[in-house]
CSV table of C-alpha atoms in Angstrom, one decimal:
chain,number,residue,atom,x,y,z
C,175,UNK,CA,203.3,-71.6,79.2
C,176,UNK,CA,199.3,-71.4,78.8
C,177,UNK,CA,198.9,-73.0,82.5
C,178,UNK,CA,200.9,-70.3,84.1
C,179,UNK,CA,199.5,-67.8,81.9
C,180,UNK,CA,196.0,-68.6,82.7
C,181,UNK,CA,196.5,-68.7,86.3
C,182,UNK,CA,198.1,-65.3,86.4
C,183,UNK,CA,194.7,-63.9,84.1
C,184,UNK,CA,193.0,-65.8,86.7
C,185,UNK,CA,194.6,-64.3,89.9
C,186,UNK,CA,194.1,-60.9,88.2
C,187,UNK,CA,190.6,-61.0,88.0
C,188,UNK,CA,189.9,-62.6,91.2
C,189,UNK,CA,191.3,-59.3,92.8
C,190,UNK,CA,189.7,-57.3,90.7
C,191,UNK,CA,186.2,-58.8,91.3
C,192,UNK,CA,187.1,-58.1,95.1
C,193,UNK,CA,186.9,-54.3,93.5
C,194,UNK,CA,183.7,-54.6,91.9
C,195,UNK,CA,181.9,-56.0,94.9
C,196,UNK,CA,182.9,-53.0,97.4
C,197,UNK,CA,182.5,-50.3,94.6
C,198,UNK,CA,179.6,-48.1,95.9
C,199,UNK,CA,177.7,-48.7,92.9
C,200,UNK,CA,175.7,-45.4,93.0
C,201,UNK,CA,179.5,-43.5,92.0
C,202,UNK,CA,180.1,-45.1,88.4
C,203,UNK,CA,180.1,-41.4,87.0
C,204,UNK,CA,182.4,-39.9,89.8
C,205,UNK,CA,185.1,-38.0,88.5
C,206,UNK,CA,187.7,-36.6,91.1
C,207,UNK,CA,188.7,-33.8,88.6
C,208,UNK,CA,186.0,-33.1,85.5
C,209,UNK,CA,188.5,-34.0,82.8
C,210,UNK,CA,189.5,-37.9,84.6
C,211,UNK,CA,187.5,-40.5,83.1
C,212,UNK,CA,184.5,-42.2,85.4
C,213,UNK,CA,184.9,-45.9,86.8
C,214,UNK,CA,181.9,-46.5,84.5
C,215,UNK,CA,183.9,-45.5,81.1
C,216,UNK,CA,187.1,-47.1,82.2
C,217,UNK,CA,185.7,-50.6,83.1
C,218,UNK,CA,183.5,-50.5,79.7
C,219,UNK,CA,187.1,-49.4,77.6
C,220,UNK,CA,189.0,-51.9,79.5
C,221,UNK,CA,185.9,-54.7,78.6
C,222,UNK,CA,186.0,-53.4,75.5
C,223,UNK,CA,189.6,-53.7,74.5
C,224,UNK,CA,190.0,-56.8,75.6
C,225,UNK,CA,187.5,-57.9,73.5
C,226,UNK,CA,188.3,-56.1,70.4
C,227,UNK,CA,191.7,-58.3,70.8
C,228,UNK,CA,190.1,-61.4,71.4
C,229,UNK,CA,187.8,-61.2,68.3
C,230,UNK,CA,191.2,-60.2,66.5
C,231,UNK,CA,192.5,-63.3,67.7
C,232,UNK,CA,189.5,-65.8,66.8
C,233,UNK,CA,189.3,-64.3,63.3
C,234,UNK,CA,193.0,-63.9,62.4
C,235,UNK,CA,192.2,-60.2,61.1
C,236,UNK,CA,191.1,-56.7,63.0
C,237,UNK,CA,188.1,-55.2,62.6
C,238,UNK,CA,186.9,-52.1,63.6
C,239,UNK,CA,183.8,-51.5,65.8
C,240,UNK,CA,182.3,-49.2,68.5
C,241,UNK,CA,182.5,-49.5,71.9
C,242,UNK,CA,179.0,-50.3,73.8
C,243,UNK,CA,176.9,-47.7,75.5
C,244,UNK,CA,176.6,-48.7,79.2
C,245,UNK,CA,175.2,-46.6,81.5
C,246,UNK,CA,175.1,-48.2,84.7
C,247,UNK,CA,178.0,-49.9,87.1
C,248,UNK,CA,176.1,-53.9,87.2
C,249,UNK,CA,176.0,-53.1,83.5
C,250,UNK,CA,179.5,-53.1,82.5
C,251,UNK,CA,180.3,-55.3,85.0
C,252,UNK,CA,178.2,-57.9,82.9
C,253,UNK,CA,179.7,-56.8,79.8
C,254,UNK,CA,183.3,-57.1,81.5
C,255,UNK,CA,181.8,-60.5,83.1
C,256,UNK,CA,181.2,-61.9,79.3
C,257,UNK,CA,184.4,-60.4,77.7
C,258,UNK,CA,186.8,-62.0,80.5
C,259,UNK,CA,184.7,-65.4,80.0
C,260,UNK,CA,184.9,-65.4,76.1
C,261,UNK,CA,188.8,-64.7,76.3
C,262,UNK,CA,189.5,-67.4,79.1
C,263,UNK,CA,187.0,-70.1,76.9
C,264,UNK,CA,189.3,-69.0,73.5
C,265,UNK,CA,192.7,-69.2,75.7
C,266,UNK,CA,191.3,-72.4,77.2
C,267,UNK,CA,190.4,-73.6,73.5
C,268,UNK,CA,193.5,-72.4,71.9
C,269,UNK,CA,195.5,-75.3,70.2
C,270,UNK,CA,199.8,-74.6,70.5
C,271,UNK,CA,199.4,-73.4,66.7
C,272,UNK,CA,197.2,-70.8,68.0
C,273,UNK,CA,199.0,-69.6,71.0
C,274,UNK,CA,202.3,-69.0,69.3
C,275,UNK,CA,201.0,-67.7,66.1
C,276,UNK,CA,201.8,-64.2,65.5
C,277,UNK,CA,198.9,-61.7,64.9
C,278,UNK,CA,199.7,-58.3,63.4
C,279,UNK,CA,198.3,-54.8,64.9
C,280,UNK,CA,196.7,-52.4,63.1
C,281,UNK,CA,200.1,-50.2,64.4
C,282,UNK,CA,202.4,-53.0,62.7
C,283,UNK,CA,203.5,-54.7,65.7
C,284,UNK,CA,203.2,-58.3,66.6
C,285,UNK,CA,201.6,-60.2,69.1
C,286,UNK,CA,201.1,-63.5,69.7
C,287,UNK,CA,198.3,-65.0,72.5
C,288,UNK,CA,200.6,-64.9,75.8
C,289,UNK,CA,201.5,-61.3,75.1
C,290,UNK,CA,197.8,-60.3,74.8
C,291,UNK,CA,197.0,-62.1,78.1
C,292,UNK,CA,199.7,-60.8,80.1
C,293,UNK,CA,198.6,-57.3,78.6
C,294,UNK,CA,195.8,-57.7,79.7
C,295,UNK,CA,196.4,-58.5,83.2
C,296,UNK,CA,198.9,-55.8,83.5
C,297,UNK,CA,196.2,-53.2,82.6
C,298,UNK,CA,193.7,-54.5,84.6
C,299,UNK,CA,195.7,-54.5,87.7
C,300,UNK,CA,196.5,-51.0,86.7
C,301,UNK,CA,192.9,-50.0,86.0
C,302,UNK,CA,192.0,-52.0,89.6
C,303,UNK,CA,194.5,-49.8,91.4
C,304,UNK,CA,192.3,-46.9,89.5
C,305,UNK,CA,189.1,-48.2,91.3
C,306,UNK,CA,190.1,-49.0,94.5
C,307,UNK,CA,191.3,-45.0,94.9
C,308,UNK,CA,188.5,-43.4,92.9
C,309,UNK,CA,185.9,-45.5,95.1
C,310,UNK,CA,187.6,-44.5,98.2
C,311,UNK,CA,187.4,-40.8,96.8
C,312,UNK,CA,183.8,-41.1,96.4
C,313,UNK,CA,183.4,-42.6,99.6
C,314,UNK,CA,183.0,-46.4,99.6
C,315,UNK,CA,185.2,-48.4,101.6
C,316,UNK,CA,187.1,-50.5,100.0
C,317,UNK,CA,189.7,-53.1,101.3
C,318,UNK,CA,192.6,-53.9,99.7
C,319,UNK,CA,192.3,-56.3,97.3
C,320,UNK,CA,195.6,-58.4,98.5
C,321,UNK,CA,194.1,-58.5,101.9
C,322,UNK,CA,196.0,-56.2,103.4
């Protein structure tokens, strides 16, 4: 279960970083509509929730805190770069006890380790899909991350 798990996170990301390269890094801020959230915004929320989760997870208990202030494009991918290293390093860590113990949300639900890292991937696949069209909207050319 954590093998296959880990490769899938790992699969994920590799596309994703495909993304990041090709992103015309001048267009964090583009908007196609002024309402839409930028690139910039989404990477740092989707950084940011994944780590919020993480540090749930190391520390049996939620905790609330702020998002960072990034302003530039290499800057949250850093930040993203750190948060998808410290989750894969817990994951990797992770004894069986941790990855099927259940951690409660602040909503009530449950979760347990797999559920967070499949989450995860499913959101940033989402979120790549996101980039790939706002950075062709802005004018970068970006291939398709499954090689098409």
């Amino acid at each position: 279960m954590k093998e296959p798990t880990l490769r899938y996170l790992q699969r994920v990301r590799e596309l994703t970083r495909k993304v990041f390269h090709y992103f015309p890094k001048d267009k964090g801020d583009y908007r196609p509509r002024p309402y839409w959230d930028s690139p910039l915004k989404m990477l740092v929320q989707l950084a940011f929730t994944e780590q919020k989760i993480q540090k749930a997870f190391t520390e049996g208990k939620w905790q609330e805190v702020l998002p960072p202030v990034i302003t530039h494009w290499e800057g949250a991918i850093q930040f993203c770069e750190e948060v998808r290293n410290a989750t894969i390093q817990f994951a990797l860590q992770a004894d069986p006890e941790q990855w099927h113990k259940p951690l409660s949300t602040p909503e009530g639900k449950t979760i347990h380790l797999q559920d967070f890292l499949l989450s995860i991937g499913e959101y940033e696949a989402y979120l790549r899909g996101q980039l790939v069209v706002y950075g062709r909207l802005a004018g970068g050319h970006i291939p398709e991350p499954y090689g098409g």
